[in-house]
Coordinates of C-alpha atoms and ligand atoms in Angstrom, one line a residue:
X1085 CA 32.7 3.2 -61.7
X1086 CA 33.6 5.4 -58.8
X1087 CA 33.3 3.7 -55.5
X1088 CA 32.8 5.3 -52.2
X1089 CA 35.4 4.4 -49.7
X1090 CA 34.1 2.2 -46.8
X1091 CA 33.4 4.1 -43.7
X1092 CA 36.2 3.9 -41.3
X1093 CA 35.6 1.6 -38.4
X1094 CA 36.2 4.5 -36.0
X1095 CA 33.3 6.5 -37.5
X1096 CA 30.9 3.7 -36.6
X1097 CA 31.8 3.7 -33.0
X1098 CA 30.1 5.9 -30.5
X1099 CA 32.4 8.6 -29.0
X1100 CA 33.5 7.6 -25.5
X1101 CA 31.1 9.1 -22.8
X1102 CA 32.4 12.5 -21.7
X1103 CA 32.8 13.0 -18.0
X1104 CA 30.8 16.2 -18.4
X1105 CA 27.7 14.7 -20.1
X1106 CA 26.0 12.4 -17.5
X1107 CA 23.3 10.3 -19.1
X1108 CA 19.9 11.2 -17.6
X1109 CA 17.8 8.4 -16.3
X1110 CA 15.1 7.4 -18.7
X1111 CA 11.6 9.0 -18.2
X1112 CA 9.0 6.3 -17.6
X1113 CA 5.5 6.5 -19.3
X1114 CA 2.5 6.7 -16.9
X1115 CA 1.0 3.4 -15.9
X1116 CA -2.7 2.8 -15.6
X1117 CA -3.7 0.6 -12.7
X1118 CA -7.4 -0.3 -13.3
X1119 CA -7.5 -3.4 -11.1
X1120 CA -6.9 -4.3 -7.4
X1121 CA -4.1 -6.7 -8.4
X1122 CA -2.2 -4.0 -10.3
X1123 CA -2.7 -1.4 -7.5
X1124 CA -1.2 -3.8 -5.0
X1125 CA 1.7 -4.7 -7.3
X1126 CA 2.9 -1.2 -8.0
X1127 CA 1.9 0.9 -4.9
X1128 CA 1.6 0.7 -1.1
X1129 CA -2.2 1.0 -1.6
X1130 CA -5.0 -1.5 -2.0
X1131 CA -8.2 -1.0 -4.0
X1132 CA -11.5 -2.6 -3.1
X1133 CA -14.3 -2.2 -5.6
X1134 CA -18.0 -2.4 -4.5
X1135 CA -17.0 -2.0 -0.8
X1136 CA -20.5 -1.1 0.5
X1137 CA -23.9 -2.6 -0.2
X1138 CA -25.1 -0.7 -3.3
X1139 CA -28.1 0.9 -1.6
X1140 CA -25.9 2.2 1.3
X1141 CA -23.4 3.7 -1.1
X1142 CA -26.1 5.4 -3.0
X1143 CA -27.8 6.8 0.1
X1144 CA -24.4 8.0 1.4
X1145 CA -23.8 9.7 -2.0
X1146 CA -27.1 11.7 -1.8
X1147 CA -26.4 12.6 1.9
X1148 CA -22.9 13.9 1.2
X1149 CA -24.1 15.8 -1.9
X1150 CA -26.6 17.7 0.4
X1151 CA -23.9 18.2 3.0
X1152 CA -21.5 19.5 0.4
X1153 CA -23.6 22.6 0.0
X1154 CA -22.2 23.8 3.3
X1155 CA -18.6 22.9 2.6
X1156 CA -15.9 25.5 2.0
X1157 CA -13.1 26.0 -0.5
X1158 CA -9.8 26.1 1.5
X1159 CA -7.9 29.3 1.2
X1160 CA -4.2 29.7 2.1
X1161 CA -1.2 31.8 1.2
X1162 CA 1.3 30.2 -1.2
X1163 CA 4.4 32.4 -1.0
X1164 CA 2.9 35.9 -1.7
X1165 CA -0.4 34.7 -3.3
X1166 CA -3.7 33.8 -1.6
X1167 CA -4.9 30.7 -3.3
X1168 CA -8.2 28.8 -3.2
X1169 CA -8.7 25.0 -3.5
X1170 CA -10.3 24.0 -6.7
X1171 CA -12.9 21.8 -4.8
X1172 CA -15.0 22.0 -1.7
X1173 CA -14.2 20.3 1.6
X1174 CA -15.8 19.4 4.9
X1175 CA -14.4 17.9 8.1
X1176 CA -16.3 15.5 10.4
X1177 CA -15.6 13.9 13.8
X1178 CA -16.9 10.6 15.1
X1179 CA -18.6 10.3 18.5
X1180 CA -16.5 8.0 20.7
X1181 CA -17.7 6.0 23.7
X1182 CA -15.8 6.1 26.9
X1183 CA -13.7 3.1 28.2
X1184 CA -16.8 1.4 29.7
X1185 CA -18.6 1.5 26.4
X1186 CA -21.2 3.7 28.1
X1187 CA -21.5 7.5 27.9
X1188 CA -20.7 9.1 24.6
X1189 CA -17.8 11.5 24.9
X1190 CA -16.9 14.3 22.5
X1191 CA -13.7 16.1 23.2
X1192 CA -14.8 19.2 21.3
X1193 CA -11.9 21.4 22.1
X1194 CA -9.4 19.0 20.6
X1195 CA -11.4 18.3 17.5
X1196 CA -12.2 22.0 16.9
X1197 CA -8.4 22.6 16.7
X1198 CA -8.0 19.7 14.4
X1199 CA -10.8 21.0 12.1
X1200 CA -9.2 24.4 12.1
X1201 CA -5.9 22.8 11.0
X1202 CA -7.8 21.0 8.2
X1203 CA -8.9 24.4 6.9
X1204 CA -5.3 25.6 6.9
X1205 CA -5.6 27.5 10.2
X1206 CA -8.7 29.5 9.3
X1207 CA -11.2 30.1 12.1
X1208 CA -14.0 27.6 11.9
X1209 CA -17.0 26.4 13.9
X1210 CA -16.9 23.1 15.8
X1211 CA -16.9 20.2 13.2
X1212 CA -20.1 18.2 12.5
X1213 CA -20.4 14.7 13.6
X1214 CA -20.6 11.7 11.3
X1215 CA -24.2 11.6 9.8
X1216 CA -25.8 8.2 10.6
X1217 CA -25.3 6.8 7.1
X1218 CA -21.6 7.7 7.2
X1219 CA -21.4 5.9 10.6
X1220 CA -22.9 2.8 8.9
X1221 CA -20.4 2.9 6.1
X1222 CA -17.5 3.5 8.5
X1223 CA -18.2 0.4 10.5
X1224 CA -17.8 -1.7 7.3
X1225 CA -14.7 0.2 6.2
X1226 CA -13.1 -0.1 9.6
X1227 CA -13.5 -3.9 9.5
X1228 CA -11.8 -4.1 6.1
X1229 CA -9.0 -1.8 7.0
X1230 CA -8.2 -3.8 10.2
X1231 CA -8.3 -7.1 8.3
X1232 CA -5.7 -5.6 5.9
X1233 CA -3.6 -4.2 8.7
X1234 CA -3.3 -7.6 10.3
X1235 CA -2.0 -9.1 7.0
X1236 CA 0.7 -6.5 6.2
X1237 CA 4.2 -6.0 7.6
X1238 CA 4.2 -2.9 9.7
X1239 CA 6.7 0.0 10.0
X1240 CA 8.4 0.7 13.3
X1241 CA 6.8 4.1 13.8
X1242 CA 3.2 2.9 13.3
X1243 CA 0.8 3.0 16.2
X1244 CA 1.0 -0.3 18.1
X1245 CA -2.5 0.0 19.7
X1246 CA -3.5 1.0 23.2
X1247 CA -1.2 -0.3 26.0
X1248 CA -3.1 -3.0 28.0
X1249 CA -3.3 -0.8 31.1
X1250 CA -4.8 2.1 29.3
X1251 CA -8.6 2.5 28.9
X1252 CA -9.6 2.7 25.3
X1253 CA -12.5 4.4 23.6
X1254 CA -15.5 2.1 22.9
X1255 CA -14.5 -0.4 25.5
X1256 CA -14.9 -4.0 24.5
X1257 CA -16.1 -3.1 21.0
X1258 CA -12.5 -2.2 20.1
X1259 CA -10.8 -5.6 20.8
X1260 CA -8.5 -6.4 17.9
X1261 CA -8.9 -2.9 16.5
X1262 CA -5.6 -1.3 15.5
X1263 CA -7.2 1.4 13.4
X1264 CA -10.2 3.4 14.4
X1265 CA -11.6 6.1 12.1
X1266 CA -12.2 8.9 14.5
X1267 CA -12.4 11.7 11.9
X1268 CA -13.2 12.0 8.2
X1269 CA -12.5 14.7 5.7
X1270 CA -14.7 14.9 2.7
X1271 CA -14.2 16.5 -0.7
X1272 CA -16.6 17.3 -3.5
X1273 CA -15.3 17.7 -7.1
X1274 CA -18.0 19.2 -9.3
X1275 CA -17.4 18.7 -13.0
X1276 CA -14.3 17.6 -14.9
X1277 CA -12.2 20.7 -14.0
X1278 CA -12.4 20.6 -10.2
X1279 CA -9.3 18.9 -8.7
X1280 CA -6.7 18.7 -5.9
X1281 CA -3.0 19.4 -6.6
X1282 CA -0.1 17.1 -5.8
X1283 CA 0.5 16.8 -2.1
X1284 CA 1.1 14.3 0.7
X1285 CA -1.2 14.6 3.7
X1286 CA 0.1 16.5 6.8
X1287 CA 1.0 14.0 9.5
X1288 CA 0.3 16.4 12.4
X1289 CA -2.5 14.4 14.1
X1290 CA -2.0 11.1 12.1
X1291 CA 1.6 10.6 13.1
X1292 CA 4.2 8.8 11.0
X1293 CA 3.2 6.0 8.6
X1294 CA -0.6 6.5 8.8
X1295 CA -3.3 4.4 7.1
X1296 CA -5.9 6.4 5.3
X1297 CA -9.1 4.9 3.8
X1298 CA -10.5 6.8 0.9
X1299 CA -14.0 6.1 -0.3
X1300 CA -15.2 7.3 -3.8
X1301 CA -18.8 8.0 -4.6
X1302 CA -20.3 9.4 -7.9
X1303 CA -18.5 10.0 -11.1
X1304 CA -15.3 8.1 -11.8
X1305 CA -12.1 10.2 -11.6
X1306 CA -8.4 9.4 -11.8
X1307 CA -6.5 9.3 -8.5
X1308 CA -2.8 9.8 -9.5
X1309 CA 0.3 8.8 -7.4
X1310 CA 3.9 9.7 -8.1
X1311 CA 6.9 8.6 -6.1
X1312 CA 9.2 11.2 -4.6
X1313 CA 12.7 9.9 -5.6
X1314 CA 15.3 10.1 -2.7
X1315 CA 18.1 12.6 -3.3
X1316 CA 20.7 9.8 -3.6
X1317 CA 18.8 8.1 -6.4
X1318 CA 18.0 11.2 -8.4
X1319 CA 20.6 10.4 -11.1
X1320 CA 19.7 6.7 -11.2
X1321 CA 15.9 6.6 -11.8
X1322 CA 12.9 8.7 -12.7
X1323 CA 9.5 8.5 -10.9
X1324 CA 6.7 6.7 -12.5
X1325 CA 3.1 8.2 -12.5
X1326 CA 0.4 5.7 -11.6
X1327 CA -3.2 6.4 -12.6
X1328 CA -5.9 4.7 -10.6
X1329 CA -9.5 5.1 -11.9
X1330 CA -11.6 5.4 -8.7
X1331 CA -15.1 4.3 -9.5
X1332 CA -18.4 4.8 -7.5
X1333 CA -18.3 2.7 -4.3
X1334 CA -14.6 1.9 -4.4
X1335 CA -12.2 2.1 -1.4
X1336 CA -8.6 3.0 -1.9
X1337 CA -6.6 2.3 1.2
X1338 CA -3.4 4.3 1.4
X1339 CA -1.3 2.1 3.6
X1340 CA 1.7 3.1 5.7
X1341 CA 4.5 4.7 3.5
X1342 CA 2.1 6.1 0.9
X1343 CA 2.4 9.6 2.6
X1344 CA 6.2 9.1 3.1
X1345 CA 7.2 8.1 -0.4
X1346 CA 4.5 9.3 -2.8
X1347 CA 2.5 12.5 -3.6
X1348 CA -1.1 12.2 -4.8
X1349 CA -3.5 14.3 -6.8
X1350 CA -6.9 14.2 -8.5
X1351 CA -6.1 16.1 -11.7
X1352 CA -8.5 18.1 -13.8
X1353 CA -9.7 16.0 -16.8
X1354 CA -10.8 17.0 -20.3
X1355 CA -14.1 15.2 -19.8
X1356 CA -16.0 12.9 -17.3
X1357 CA -18.8 10.5 -17.6
X1358 CA -22.0 11.5 -15.8
X1359 CA -22.9 9.3 -12.9
X1360 CA -26.4 7.8 -12.9
X1361 CA -27.3 6.8 -9.3
X1362 CA -28.6 3.2 -9.3
X1363 CA -31.5 4.1 -6.9
X1364 CA -33.8 7.1 -6.8
X1365 CA -33.3 9.8 -4.1
X1366 CA -36.5 9.3 -2.1
X1367 CA -36.3 7.3 1.1
X1368 CA -37.5 4.9 2.4
X1369 CA -37.8 2.5 0.7
X1370 CA -35.2 2.4 -2.0
X1371 CA -37.0 -0.4 -3.9
X1372 CA -38.2 0.5 -7.4
X1373 CA -41.7 -0.9 -6.6
X1374 CA -42.2 2.2 -4.4
X1375 CA -42.7 4.5 -7.4
X1376 CA -44.6 4.2 -10.6
X1377 CA -41.6 5.6 -12.5
X1378 CA -38.4 5.8 -10.4
X1379 CA -36.4 6.9 -13.4
X1380 CA -38.0 10.4 -13.0
X1381 CA -36.2 10.8 -9.6
X1382 CA -32.8 9.7 -10.8
X1383 CA -30.8 12.7 -11.8
X1384 CA -27.4 12.1 -13.5
X1385 CA -24.6 13.9 -11.5
X1386 CA -21.2 15.4 -12.5
X1387 CA -19.9 15.2 -8.9
X1388 CA -17.4 13.0 -7.2
X1389 CA -17.6 12.8 -3.5
X1390 CA -14.6 11.5 -1.6
X1391 CA -14.5 10.6 2.1
X1392 CA -11.1 10.0 3.6
X1393 CA -11.6 8.1 6.9
X1394 CA -8.7 8.9 9.2
X1395 CA -7.3 7.7 12.6
X1396 CA -6.0 10.7 14.6
X1397 CA -3.6 8.9 16.9
X1398 CA -4.1 9.3 20.7
X1399 CA -0.4 10.1 21.1
X1400 CA -0.7 13.0 18.6
X1401 CA -3.7 14.5 20.3
X1402 CA -4.1 18.2 19.7
X1403 CA -3.0 19.0 23.3
X1404 CA 0.4 17.4 22.5
X1405 CA 1.2 19.3 19.2
X1406 CA 4.1 21.7 19.5
X1407 CA 3.3 25.4 18.8
X1408 CA 5.6 27.6 16.8
X1409 CA 6.6 31.1 17.8
X1410 CA 3.4 32.3 16.2
X1411 CA 1.4 30.3 18.8
X1412 CA -0.3 27.9 16.3
X1413 CA 0.0 24.1 15.9
X1414 CA 3.1 23.1 13.9
X1415 CA 2.7 20.9 10.9
X1416 CA 4.4 17.4 10.8
X1417 CA 6.0 16.4 7.5
X1418 CA 8.2 13.4 6.5
X1419 CA 11.8 14.0 5.2
X1420 CA 10.8 12.3 1.9
X1421 CA 14.0 12.9 0.1
X1422 CA 16.2 11.2 2.6
X1423 CA 15.5 7.5 3.0
X1424 CA 17.7 4.8 4.6
X1425 CA 17.1 1.1 4.0
X1426 CA 14.2 2.4 1.7
X1427 CA 12.5 4.0 4.7
X1428 CA 11.9 7.6 5.9
X1429 CA 13.2 7.7 9.5
X1430 CA 13.1 11.5 10.0
X1431 CA 10.1 13.7 10.3
X1432 CA 10.0 17.4 11.3
X1433 CA 7.7 19.9 12.8
X1434 CA 7.6 23.3 11.2
X1435 CA 5.7 26.6 11.4
X1436 CA 2.3 26.4 9.6
X1437 CA 1.2 30.0 10.3
X1438 CA 2.3 31.3 6.9
X1439 CA -0.7 29.6 5.3
X1440 CA -2.9 32.3 6.9
X1441 CA -0.3 35.0 7.6
X1442 CA 0.3 36.4 4.1
X1443 CA 2.9 33.6 3.6
X1444 CA 5.1 34.8 6.5
X1445 CA 6.2 32.1 8.9
X1446 CA 8.4 32.3 12.0
X1447 CA 11.0 29.8 10.8
X1448 CA 10.2 27.3 13.6
X1449 CA 11.7 23.9 12.8
X1450 CA 12.3 20.9 15.0
X1451 CA 12.9 17.2 14.3
X1452 CA 10.2 14.8 15.6
X1453 CA 11.6 12.9 18.7
X1454 CA 9.1 10.2 19.4
X1455 CA 10.6 9.1 22.7
X1456 CA 11.6 12.6 23.9
X1457 CA 8.1 13.9 23.2
X1458 CA 6.6 11.0 25.1
X1459 CA 4.7 9.5 22.1
X1460 CA 3.9 5.8 21.4
X1461 CA 3.6 3.0 21.8
X1462 CA 4.9 2.3 18.3
X1463 CA 5.2 -1.1 16.6
X1464 CA 9.0 -0.9 16.9
X1465 CA 8.9 -0.3 20.7
X1466 CA 6.7 -3.3 21.2
X1467 CA 8.8 -5.5 18.9
X1468 CA 12.0 -4.4 20.7
X1469 CA 10.5 -5.2 24.1
X1470 CA 9.4 -8.7 23.0
X1471 CA 12.9 -9.4 21.6
X1472 CA 14.5 -8.2 24.8
X1473 CA 12.1 -10.4 26.9
X1474 CA 13.0 -13.4 24.7
X1475 CA 16.7 -13.0 24.9
X1476 CA 16.6 -12.5 28.7
X1477 CA 14.7 -15.8 29.2
Ligands
AKG779 O1 -10.2 13.0 -3.6 C1 -9.3 12.2 -3.3 O2 -9.4 11.0 -3.7 C2 -8.1 12.7 -2.6 C3 -8.4 13.7 -1.5 C4 -7.1 14.0 -0.8 O3 -6.0 13.8 -1.2 C5 -7.2 14.7 0.5 O4 -8.3 15.0 1.0 O5 -6.1 14.8 1.1
FE2_780 FE1 -4.5 13.9 0.3

């Protein structure tokens, strides 16, 4: 009986790795993060489900749906193409009280510029103020964000709070407040196909390492995060995609370093579940006893409303933002690909005029110099001062 010769031992060994063929890092499958615990484990964000009293969340949803009729689709030049955002957006400012907690002050000039920046430099009217129901929600959200901020380690370039000798908006009401939502940007995604592409938020008025509180109302959508891998790790690991289902009345807090290390998107979906508001539209009261058949007033909706509450830092006030040679406020971005000790330390200003100027910018470019530009106080400055005082005792 013919026998086949045993395979040589050499044929069973893998060839030695060639210096030319570098093995690519393994692609990681997307990970779904449907619970607050999982979100905290894998990302610099925290998720809070049922953040507002249900009746307030529902009333805010109806108010913002009505407001959304006036919102715009952003338009900007991307290279040589004029593109339009696949969702509608609105920008709001919050009335602040002066240092004595008395007269309400509205620095319209500054906020108008900030609103124009939100619309990619397009001329816009003065932004609207928070509607009363949004103010009510904001007070609750602000308290939760400040509680979280007090628990988390902070980054050196984060805002350290008002210096003791400086008057602060809202007087006494602000004691212990590190983060105050003074503006809000709102988005409406109608149907499964409306979306926002991958981006990180411009830091122009937020400054480095901002905290952004993002409230979801209406239909559930996926909020997707993906890390930007630093250049020196590109051959070592691949980014993972994280999918967070953001349900009605959930708050996703994007803590410091989310904008520096990750990009985020709300992608188009094949389908969505319609949202059935838990209360009828009419007000007041919201109680079901007010109507013989409240079901008749409840219309299912295919919209998701998102409100991002933001703290525009006093040391990044519109009057302090460098202008490029085109004469418009520069945009501030983190140098995401270069990280040292796991941290982005470098940020730069660059010309933003191309967004409205047929894609042509003036090439203006400048590294952010916190001290040189007179900004702060930052967490790192305060910590360094305390350390110095302790060593000199
Ligand atoms: O709708 C969302 O959850 C995200 C919105 C967003 O990324 C933005 O407004 O910058
Ligand atoms: Fe964003």
